[in-house]
Coordinates of C-alpha atoms in Angstrom, one line a residue:
M1 CA -21.9 10.3 -8.8
L2 CA -21.3 11.5 -11.9
T3 CA -22.5 15.2 -12.3
R4 CA -20.1 17.0 -15.1
L5 CA -18.6 15.6 -17.9
S6 CA -16.8 18.6 -20.4
I7 CA -14.8 16.9 -23.5
R8 CA -13.1 19.1 -25.5
N9 CA -11.7 17.9 -29.2
V10 CA -12.0 14.3 -28.9
V11 CA -13.1 13.2 -32.5
L12 CA -16.0 14.5 -33.6
I13 CA -16.2 16.4 -30.5
E14 CA -15.0 20.1 -30.7
A15 CA -16.5 21.2 -27.3
L16 CA -19.0 19.4 -25.0
D17 CA -20.2 20.0 -21.3
L18 CA -22.9 18.3 -20.1
D19 CA -24.5 18.1 -16.6
F20 CA -25.9 15.2 -14.6
S21 CA -28.2 14.1 -12.2
H22 CA -29.5 12.0 -9.7
G23 CA -31.5 8.7 -11.5
L24 CA -32.0 7.7 -14.7
G25 CA -31.1 9.6 -17.3
V26 CA -30.9 8.0 -21.3
L27 CA -29.1 9.1 -24.8
T28 CA -30.4 8.9 -28.0
G29 CA -29.0 9.5 -31.5
E30 CA -28.9 8.1 -34.6
T31 CA -26.7 5.4 -35.5
G32 CA -23.4 6.7 -36.2
A33 CA -24.3 10.2 -34.1
G34 CA -21.3 9.6 -32.1
K35 CA -22.5 7.6 -28.7
S36 CA -19.2 5.7 -29.0
I37 CA -17.1 8.7 -29.0
L38 CA -19.5 10.1 -25.7
L39 CA -18.7 6.6 -24.3
D40 CA -14.6 6.9 -25.4
A41 CA -14.2 10.1 -24.0
L42 CA -14.9 8.8 -20.3
G43 CA -13.1 6.3 -20.7
L44 CA -10.0 8.4 -20.9
V45 CA -10.6 9.6 -17.7
L46 CA -11.2 6.2 -16.1
G47 CA -7.8 5.0 -16.9
N48 CA -8.5 4.0 -20.6
R49 CA -5.5 3.2 -23.5
A50 CA -4.3 7.7 -24.4
D51 CA -4.5 6.4 -27.6
S52 CA -3.7 9.7 -30.1
G53 CA -6.1 9.1 -33.3
L54 CA -9.5 10.1 -30.2
V55 CA -7.0 14.0 -30.6
R56 CA -9.9 16.1 -33.4
S57 CA -8.1 16.3 -36.9
G58 CA -5.7 19.6 -36.4
E59 CA -6.2 20.2 -33.2
D60 CA -2.3 19.7 -30.7
Q61 CA -4.6 17.8 -28.0
A62 CA -7.9 16.8 -26.7
S63 CA -8.6 16.4 -22.5
V64 CA -11.5 14.9 -21.0
T65 CA -13.3 15.9 -17.2
A66 CA -15.7 14.4 -15.4
S67 CA -17.0 15.5 -11.5
F68 CA -17.8 13.7 -8.9
E69 CA -19.9 14.6 -6.5
F70 CA -20.7 12.1 -2.9
A71 CA -22.3 13.1 0.3
R72 CA -19.2 11.2 1.9
L73 CA -16.4 9.7 -0.7
P74 CA -16.7 6.4 -0.6
G75 CA -14.4 4.6 1.9
G76 CA -12.4 2.7 -1.5
I77 CA -12.3 6.2 -3.4
Q78 CA -10.1 7.2 0.2
A79 CA -8.2 4.0 0.7
V80 CA -6.9 4.4 -3.1
L81 CA -6.7 8.2 -3.2
G82 CA -4.4 8.2 0.3
E83 CA -2.4 5.4 -0.9
A84 CA -1.1 6.9 -3.7
A85 CA -1.1 10.7 -1.3
V86 CA -3.8 12.3 -3.2
D87 CA -5.8 14.8 -1.0
V88 CA -9.2 15.8 -1.1
E89 CA -10.8 18.1 1.4
P90 CA -14.2 17.1 2.9
G91 CA -17.1 18.0 0.6
E92 CA -15.5 19.3 -2.8
P93 CA -16.2 17.1 -5.7
L94 CA -14.2 14.8 -6.9
I95 CA -12.0 16.3 -10.4
V96 CA -10.1 14.0 -12.4
K97 CA -8.7 15.0 -16.1
R98 CA -6.8 13.6 -18.8
R99 CA -5.2 15.4 -21.5
V100 CA -3.3 13.3 -24.7
K101 CA -1.5 14.7 -27.2
A102 CA -1.7 14.2 -30.5
D103 CA 2.0 13.3 -31.0
G104 CA 1.1 10.9 -28.1
G105 CA 1.3 10.6 -24.6
S106 CA -1.2 12.1 -22.2
K107 CA -1.5 13.3 -19.1
A108 CA -3.6 12.7 -15.9
F109 CA -4.5 15.0 -12.9
V110 CA -7.0 14.7 -9.8
N111 CA -8.6 17.7 -8.1
D112 CA -5.4 19.0 -10.6
Q113 CA -2.7 17.2 -9.0
P114 CA -0.5 14.6 -11.2
V115 CA -1.4 11.1 -10.8
S116 CA -0.9 7.4 -13.0
A117 CA -3.3 6.2 -15.4
G118 CA -2.9 3.8 -13.7
L119 CA -4.4 5.2 -10.5
L120 CA -7.5 6.5 -12.4
R121 CA -8.1 2.5 -13.4
E122 CA -8.4 2.1 -9.6
L123 CA -10.7 5.0 -9.6
A124 CA -12.7 3.6 -12.3
G125 CA -13.9 0.7 -10.4
H126 CA -15.5 3.0 -7.7
L127 CA -16.7 5.5 -9.3
V128 CA -18.1 4.2 -13.4
E129 CA -19.5 0.8 -13.7
L130 CA -20.2 0.1 -17.4
H131 CA -21.6 -2.8 -19.0
G132 CA -21.8 -2.6 -22.6
Q133 CA -22.4 -5.7 -25.6
H134 CA -18.3 -6.9 -25.3
D135 CA -17.9 -6.5 -21.3
D136 CA -15.4 -8.2 -19.5
R137 CA -15.8 -6.7 -16.2
G138 CA -18.0 -6.1 -13.2
L139 CA -20.3 -8.7 -12.8
V140 CA -19.3 -10.5 -15.6
N141 CA -15.6 -11.0 -14.1
P142 CA -15.4 -14.1 -11.6
R143 CA -13.4 -12.2 -9.5
G144 CA -16.0 -9.5 -8.1
H145 CA -18.7 -13.2 -7.6
R146 CA -17.8 -13.4 -4.1
L147 CA -17.9 -10.2 -2.8
L148 CA -21.2 -9.8 -4.9
L149 CA -22.6 -13.1 -3.5
D150 CA -21.6 -11.8 0.3
R151 CA -23.0 -8.8 0.2
Y152 CA -26.5 -10.3 -0.8
A153 CA -26.4 -12.2 2.0
G154 CA -25.6 -9.7 4.8
A155 CA -22.3 -11.8 5.5
D156 CA -19.4 -10.8 8.3
A157 CA -17.0 -10.7 5.8
A158 CA -14.6 -8.3 8.0
G159 CA -14.8 -11.0 10.4
L160 CA -13.3 -13.7 8.4
E161 CA -10.3 -11.2 7.3
A162 CA -9.5 -10.3 10.9
A163 CA -9.8 -14.0 12.4
W164 CA -7.9 -15.2 9.4
K165 CA -5.1 -12.2 9.8
G166 CA -5.1 -13.6 13.0
W167 CA -4.7 -17.3 12.0
R168 CA -1.8 -16.8 10.2
S169 CA -0.2 -14.1 13.0
A170 CA -0.3 -17.2 15.1
A171 CA 1.0 -19.9 12.6
D172 CA 4.4 -17.7 11.7
A173 CA 4.9 -17.1 14.9
L174 CA 4.7 -20.6 15.1
D175 CA 6.7 -21.2 12.2
E176 CA 9.6 -18.7 13.7
A177 CA 10.0 -20.1 16.8
R178 CA 10.4 -23.9 15.6
A179 CA 12.8 -22.5 13.0
A180 CA 14.5 -21.3 16.0
V181 CA 14.3 -24.0 17.9
T182 CA 15.4 -25.7 15.5
K183 CA 18.8 -23.6 14.3
A184 CA 19.8 -23.6 18.1
G185 CA 19.4 -26.8 18.3
A186 CA 21.7 -28.2 15.5
D187 CA 24.2 -26.3 16.9
R188 CA 23.7 -26.7 20.6
D189 CA 27.1 -27.8 20.6
L190 CA 29.1 -25.8 19.1
L191 CA 28.0 -23.1 21.6
L192 CA 28.4 -24.7 24.9
A193 CA 32.1 -24.7 22.9
H194 CA 32.5 -21.4 22.8
L195 CA 30.1 -20.2 25.6
A196 CA 33.1 -22.3 27.3
E197 CA 36.4 -20.3 25.8
L198 CA 33.9 -17.3 26.8
T199 CA 33.8 -17.9 30.1
A200 CA 37.6 -19.2 30.2
L201 CA 38.4 -15.7 28.6
E202 CA 35.9 -13.2 31.1
P203 CA 35.9 -10.3 28.8
A204 CA 35.2 -7.1 30.3
E205 CA 33.6 -4.1 28.0
G206 CA 36.8 -1.4 27.6
E207 CA 39.3 -3.7 28.9
E208 CA 40.6 -3.7 25.5
E209 CA 40.9 0.3 25.5
Q210 CA 42.3 0.1 29.0
L211 CA 45.0 -3.3 28.1
A212 CA 46.0 -0.6 25.3
E213 CA 47.1 2.3 26.8
A214 CA 48.6 -0.1 29.7
R215 CA 51.4 -1.4 27.1
A216 CA 51.8 2.1 25.3
T217 CA 52.8 3.8 28.7
M218 CA 54.7 0.5 29.3
Q219 CA 56.6 0.8 25.9
K220 CA 57.1 4.8 26.7
G221 CA 59.1 3.7 30.0
E222 CA 60.9 1.8 28.3
R223 CA 62.0 3.7 25.5
L224 CA 63.0 7.0 28.3
S225 CA 64.3 4.9 31.0
G226 CA 68.2 5.7 29.8
D227 CA 66.2 9.7 30.5
L228 CA 64.7 9.2 33.5
A229 CA 67.5 7.2 35.2
E230 CA 70.2 10.1 34.3
L231 CA 68.1 13.0 35.7
Q232 CA 67.3 11.2 39.0
H233 CA 70.7 11.5 39.1
L234 CA 71.5 14.8 38.5
W235 CA 68.7 15.7 41.5
T236 CA 69.8 13.3 43.5
G237 CA 72.5 12.8 45.9
S238 CA 75.4 15.1 47.8
D239 CA 76.3 16.2 45.6
S240 CA 73.6 17.0 42.9
A241 CA 72.1 20.2 41.6
L242 CA 68.8 20.2 44.4
A243 CA 72.1 18.9 47.0
G244 CA 73.4 22.2 46.2
L245 CA 71.2 24.6 46.3
R246 CA 69.8 23.8 50.2
S247 CA 73.9 23.9 50.7
A248 CA 73.5 28.0 49.7
A249 CA 70.0 28.5 51.1
R250 CA 71.6 27.0 54.9
R251 CA 73.9 29.5 54.5
L252 CA 72.7 32.4 53.3
D253 CA 70.1 32.0 55.9
R254 CA 73.0 32.7 58.6
I255 CA 73.8 36.5 57.3
A256 CA 70.5 37.4 55.6
G257 CA 69.6 40.3 58.6
E258 CA 72.6 41.8 57.5
H259 CA 71.6 43.4 54.5
P260 CA 68.1 44.0 53.0
L261 CA 69.8 42.8 49.2
L262 CA 70.4 39.4 51.0
A263 CA 67.5 38.8 52.8
D264 CA 65.9 39.4 48.7
A265 CA 68.1 36.7 48.0
L266 CA 67.7 33.8 50.7
A267 CA 63.7 35.1 49.5
A268 CA 64.8 34.3 45.7
L269 CA 66.7 30.6 46.7
D270 CA 64.2 29.5 49.0
R271 CA 61.6 29.5 45.6
A272 CA 64.6 28.0 43.9
V273 CA 64.3 25.4 46.0
I274 CA 60.7 24.8 45.9
E275 CA 60.2 24.4 42.2
A276 CA 63.5 22.5 42.1
S277 CA 61.7 20.1 44.8
E278 CA 58.8 19.7 43.3
A279 CA 60.8 18.8 40.0
E280 CA 62.0 15.8 42.2
D281 CA 59.2 14.9 43.5
K282 CA 57.3 14.8 39.3
L283 CA 60.1 12.8 38.0
G284 CA 60.3 10.6 41.0
R285 CA 56.1 9.7 39.5
A286 CA 56.8 10.0 36.4
G287 CA 59.6 6.9 37.0
E288 CA 57.4 5.2 38.6
A289 CA 54.1 5.8 36.5
L290 CA 56.5 4.6 33.1
S291 CA 58.4 2.1 34.9
H292 CA 58.9 -0.7 32.8
D293 CA 58.7 -4.3 33.8
P294 CA 58.8 -6.9 31.2
A295 CA 56.9 -9.0 32.7
A296 CA 54.0 -7.5 33.0
L297 CA 54.6 -6.6 29.2
D298 CA 54.5 -9.8 27.7
G299 CA 51.4 -10.5 30.3
I300 CA 49.4 -7.2 29.2
E301 CA 50.1 -7.9 24.9
T302 CA 49.6 -11.6 25.8
R303 CA 45.9 -10.6 26.7
L304 CA 45.9 -8.5 23.7
F305 CA 46.2 -11.0 21.1
E306 CA 44.0 -13.9 23.2
L307 CA 41.0 -11.0 23.6
R308 CA 41.4 -10.0 19.6
A309 CA 41.8 -13.4 18.1
M310 CA 38.4 -14.4 19.8
A311 CA 36.7 -11.1 18.4
R312 CA 38.2 -12.1 14.6
K313 CA 36.4 -16.1 15.4
H314 CA 33.4 -14.5 16.3
Q315 CA 33.6 -11.8 13.7
C316 CA 32.4 -8.9 16.0
Q317 CA 34.2 -6.0 18.2
V318 CA 36.4 -7.0 21.2
D319 CA 34.2 -4.5 23.1
D320 CA 31.1 -7.3 21.4
L321 CA 32.2 -10.4 23.5
P322 CA 30.4 -10.1 26.1
R323 CA 26.9 -9.0 24.3
R324 CA 28.0 -12.3 22.4
M325 CA 28.1 -14.1 25.4
R326 CA 24.8 -13.2 26.9
E327 CA 23.3 -13.7 23.3
M328 CA 25.0 -17.6 23.4
R329 CA 23.7 -18.1 27.0
A330 CA 20.0 -16.6 25.6
E331 CA 20.0 -19.0 23.1
L332 CA 20.8 -21.9 25.5
D333 CA 18.3 -20.8 27.2
L334 CA 15.8 -20.6 24.1
I335 CA 16.5 -24.6 23.4
E336 CA 16.1 -25.7 27.5
G337 CA 13.2 -23.3 27.2
G338 CA 12.2 -24.1 23.9
E339 CA 9.7 -27.5 24.4
A340 CA 7.4 -25.3 26.8
G341 CA 7.4 -21.7 24.5
L342 CA 6.5 -23.9 21.0
A343 CA 3.7 -26.2 23.6
E344 CA 2.0 -22.8 24.2
L345 CA 2.3 -21.6 20.3
E346 CA 0.7 -24.9 19.3
A347 CA -2.5 -24.3 20.9
A348 CA -2.9 -20.8 20.0
A349 CA -2.4 -21.2 16.3
A350 CA -4.9 -24.1 16.8
A351 CA -7.5 -22.2 18.5
A352 CA -6.9 -19.5 16.6
G353 CA -6.9 -21.8 12.9
E354 CA -10.3 -23.5 14.9
R355 CA -11.6 -20.2 14.9
Y356 CA -11.1 -19.3 11.2
R357 CA -12.2 -22.4 10.7
A358 CA -15.9 -22.2 12.7
K359 CA -16.0 -18.6 11.0
A360 CA -15.1 -19.8 7.5
A361 CA -18.1 -22.8 7.1
A362 CA -20.5 -20.9 8.6
L363 CA -20.0 -18.2 5.9
S364 CA -19.7 -21.0 3.5
A365 CA -23.8 -22.1 4.4
L366 CA -24.5 -18.9 4.9
R367 CA -23.5 -18.4 1.0
S368 CA -24.9 -21.6 -0.3
E369 CA -28.5 -20.4 1.3
A370 CA -28.1 -16.9 0.1
A371 CA -27.0 -18.5 -3.2
V372 CA -30.3 -20.6 -3.4
R373 CA -32.3 -17.1 -2.8
L374 CA -30.2 -15.5 -5.6
D375 CA -30.7 -18.1 -8.6
A376 CA -34.7 -17.4 -7.7
A377 CA -34.4 -13.8 -8.0
V378 CA -32.6 -14.2 -11.3
A379 CA -34.5 -16.6 -12.3
G380 CA -37.9 -14.0 -11.3
E381 CA -36.2 -11.8 -13.8
L382 CA -35.8 -13.7 -16.9
A383 CA -38.4 -14.7 -18.8
P384 CA -39.9 -10.2 -18.4
L385 CA -36.2 -10.1 -20.1
K386 CA -37.0 -12.7 -23.2
L387 CA -34.4 -15.0 -21.9
D388 CA -37.1 -17.5 -20.2
A389 CA -35.4 -20.4 -21.6
A390 CA -32.0 -19.9 -19.8
K391 CA -31.0 -20.8 -16.5
F392 CA -28.9 -18.9 -13.8
R393 CA -26.7 -20.5 -11.1
T394 CA -24.0 -19.4 -8.5
S395 CA -22.1 -21.8 -7.9
V396 CA -20.6 -21.8 -4.7
T397 CA -17.4 -24.8 -4.3
R398 CA -15.1 -25.6 -1.5
L399 CA -11.1 -24.7 -2.2
P400 CA -8.7 -27.0 -1.5
D401 CA -7.5 -26.2 2.2
D402 CA -3.9 -24.4 0.5
R403 CA -6.2 -22.0 -1.4
W404 CA -8.2 -21.0 1.8
G405 CA -7.8 -17.2 2.6
P406 CA -9.2 -13.9 3.2
A407 CA -12.3 -14.6 2.2
G408 CA -13.2 -17.7 3.5
M409 CA -12.9 -21.1 1.8
D410 CA -14.8 -21.2 -1.1
A411 CA -15.3 -20.0 -5.2
V412 CA -18.0 -18.5 -5.5
E413 CA -18.9 -17.7 -9.8
F414 CA -22.2 -16.8 -11.9
L415 CA -22.6 -19.6 -13.8
I416 CA -25.9 -19.6 -17.4
S417 CA -27.2 -22.2 -19.1
T418 CA -29.0 -20.4 -22.2
N419 CA -31.0 -23.3 -23.3
P420 CA -32.6 -26.2 -22.0
G421 CA -30.1 -29.0 -21.3
A422 CA -27.0 -27.4 -22.3
P423 CA -24.7 -27.1 -19.6
F424 CA -23.8 -24.2 -17.4
A425 CA -20.8 -22.5 -18.0
P426 CA -19.5 -18.9 -17.4
L427 CA -21.5 -15.7 -18.3
A428 CA -19.2 -14.1 -20.5
K429 CA -18.4 -17.6 -22.7
I430 CA -22.1 -19.0 -23.8
A431 CA -24.1 -15.0 -24.0
S432 CA -24.3 -13.6 -26.6
G433 CA -24.3 -9.5 -26.5
G434 CA -28.2 -8.7 -26.5
E435 CA -28.2 -11.9 -24.0
L436 CA -25.6 -11.1 -21.6
S437 CA -26.8 -7.0 -21.2
R438 CA -29.7 -8.3 -20.3
F439 CA -28.2 -11.3 -17.8
I440 CA -25.9 -8.2 -15.9
L441 CA -29.4 -6.2 -15.7
A442 CA -31.7 -8.5 -14.3
L443 CA -28.3 -9.2 -11.7
K444 CA -28.2 -6.3 -10.7
V445 CA -32.1 -5.6 -9.8
A446 CA -31.7 -9.3 -8.2
L447 CA -28.5 -8.1 -6.7
A448 CA -30.1 -4.6 -5.3
E449 CA -26.4 -4.3 -4.8
Q450 CA -25.3 -1.4 -2.3
G451 CA -22.3 -0.4 -2.6
G452 CA -21.4 -1.1 -5.8
A453 CA -19.7 1.9 -8.1
A454 CA -21.1 5.7 -8.2
T455 CA -22.5 5.2 -11.5
V456 CA -23.8 2.9 -14.0
I457 CA -24.0 2.6 -17.4
F458 CA -25.8 0.3 -19.7
D459 CA -24.5 0.4 -23.4
E460 CA -27.4 -0.4 -25.8
I461 CA -28.7 -3.2 -22.9
D462 CA -32.0 -3.5 -25.3
R463 CA -30.5 -4.0 -29.0
G464 CA -32.6 -7.0 -30.7
V465 CA -35.1 -6.9 -28.5
G466 CA -38.1 -4.4 -28.3
G467 CA -42.3 -3.8 -27.3
A468 CA -42.6 -5.9 -24.1
V469 CA -38.9 -6.8 -23.6
A470 CA -37.8 -3.3 -23.9
S471 CA -40.5 -1.8 -21.7
A472 CA -39.5 -5.2 -19.0
I473 CA -35.9 -3.1 -19.5
G474 CA -37.2 -0.2 -19.2
E475 CA -39.0 -0.5 -16.1
R476 CA -36.4 -2.3 -14.7
L477 CA -33.2 0.3 -15.5
S478 CA -35.6 2.8 -13.7
R479 CA -35.9 0.7 -10.7
L480 CA -32.1 0.5 -10.0
A481 CA -31.6 4.0 -10.4
E482 CA -33.6 4.8 -7.8
G483 CA -31.4 6.9 -5.2
G484 CA -28.5 6.0 -7.1
Q485 CA -27.5 7.5 -11.1
L486 CA -28.2 5.3 -14.2
L487 CA -27.6 6.6 -18.0
A488 CA -28.4 4.3 -20.8
V489 CA -26.8 4.6 -23.9
T490 CA -30.5 3.3 -25.9
H491 CA -32.5 2.5 -29.3
S492 CA -35.6 2.0 -28.0
P493 CA -38.5 4.2 -27.3
Q494 CA -39.5 2.5 -24.3
V495 CA -36.4 2.5 -22.3
A496 CA -36.0 6.3 -23.6
A497 CA -39.5 7.5 -22.3
R498 CA -38.4 6.2 -18.7
G499 CA -35.3 8.3 -18.5
Q500 CA -35.7 11.4 -15.9
Q501 CA -32.8 13.2 -17.9
H502 CA -32.7 13.1 -21.7
Y503 CA -29.7 13.9 -24.0
V504 CA -29.9 13.8 -27.7
I505 CA -26.7 12.6 -29.9
A506 CA -26.2 14.5 -33.4
K507 CA -23.5 14.9 -35.7
S508 CA -24.0 17.7 -38.0
S509 CA -21.6 19.5 -40.9
E510 CA -21.1 22.3 -42.4
G511 CA -18.6 22.2 -45.5
T512 CA -16.2 19.7 -44.7
V513 CA -15.9 20.3 -40.8
T514 CA -18.2 17.4 -39.0
R515 CA -18.9 17.6 -35.5
T516 CA -21.4 15.6 -32.4
S517 CA -23.0 17.4 -29.9
V518 CA -25.3 16.6 -27.1
H519 CA -28.4 18.2 -25.8
L520 CA -30.6 17.9 -22.5
L521 CA -34.4 18.1 -24.3
D522 CA -36.7 19.5 -22.7
A523 CA -40.5 17.9 -22.5
A524 CA -41.2 18.9 -26.1
G525 CA -37.8 17.7 -27.4
R526 CA -38.8 14.3 -25.5
Q527 CA -41.4 13.9 -27.1
E528 CA -40.7 14.7 -30.3
E529 CA -37.1 12.3 -30.3
I530 CA -39.8 9.7 -28.9
A531 CA -41.6 9.9 -31.8
R532 CA -38.5 9.6 -34.3
M533 CA -37.8 6.9 -32.7
L534 CA -40.9 4.9 -33.2
S535 CA -41.5 5.9 -36.9
G536 CA -38.4 6.3 -38.2
A537 CA -37.1 8.8 -40.8
E538 CA -40.3 10.8 -40.8
V539 CA -42.1 11.7 -37.5
T540 CA -45.5 11.1 -37.3
A541 CA -48.6 12.7 -36.0
E542 CA -49.5 9.0 -34.8
A543 CA -45.9 8.4 -33.7
R544 CA -46.0 11.8 -31.4
A545 CA -49.6 10.3 -30.1
Q546 CA -47.3 7.2 -29.0
A547 CA -44.6 9.1 -27.6
D548 CA -47.0 11.1 -25.7
R549 CA -48.7 7.5 -24.4
L550 CA -45.0 6.0 -23.4
L551 CA -44.2 9.4 -21.2
E552 CA -47.9 9.0 -19.9
G553 CA -47.1 5.3 -18.9
V554 CA -44.5 5.7 -16.6

């Protein structure tokens, strides 16, 4: 509920801090005192357009801060804040602030976190429900009528939404499968031809790299063949350097024992022979590795050309060709097994559709039954509100199949006929301002809505009525406020007497400066204000006595 409203420099309000509590709060004051300014200020924190004309003359900016407290943050508010990534700790108040600059522009905050005005508008529907002379939201807006009727009927809207989602999911899966089978069937012959080509080619992962390395090696052998042949000639034959080393080692071996230096020379020569032999072995192996076989090289290049040409054809890398083969086989398997799969999906979609239709039909019947009860309940409220010639009807009509959705197969709208024999039409189209407010009050009482906005405000719902009708309005506002919070801007003493908190709005002038102020009245102040509302400019003893009777009567 709304617990505090702080206003700074809004039109005639210089500085104002108001505290509110549960129950019915009434706001009264003379015409032109500034009640509309108070509502305009509240509208700012509810996301209304930031008009720089609201900034008090001579000031740079205006600001409005509204504090809301809940035993537990309602789910709708949690969802809006969660989507906007705004954190509110459990148990702490929700503080909404809006600043408007005199030169244009505004800033909005929720618990000191910057937010958009759009977020404030999303929160507004959960925080404050405002019903005024020209209200086009709340109960007047047909978009909310179906939800209100469902709450009144105690309908399982969540179960129907789940059935709808299940049906749509099954239908989407069926559509996707049908599209895939249709596409695959059209491509069957092409798939078979492509798969036959790939199967004949038998590509292997990593094959391109292996072939490229083999080709590069052969091409090196072709380049180095002359050098290798010359080197091999130097190391082979009876007149080669290695043969000479070995011959020298044999001769030296026969005389090495004659002197230590000869033995050392033999050891050095043996090492040279070993190193030279290793060089000979490596040259031989290098020659084998780099052997150049023109036929083999031609085969490798032909294979690489075929693989790369196939990869270009299928717009992929050579190493992806084996995967592409597997995909083609899977697509062909889908074609072959598609009919059986489609039959299963068709059965699942049909069953899900039947579940949805059954729930939607049951909800439709529940709505029709609840509509009759609601019409009777509203009818019982109309006569005391001086609307006895009017009639109310809850229209429940079946939508075309293509407009069914998670909320069911019905369109729901509240209609009225204000005169005998007149056709039924939407609330906002045929009701005058005063009639509309009283219709809304009758609806609110009949619905006894739980789960609406945290705070409900009625702006001059009693305009143009008095006596018994005003008393009936006051009694119903008081009843609606039980267990919640309702604020009423009123000119009626009968309504004002019902208030549990009474605020008076007054305008004063000092020289050229005019200010609007709001005060919470005590018991004596309430008596005096209600007496003023009864008598006019001069408060008489009789008016005070009548005010006492009104206050005692409630």
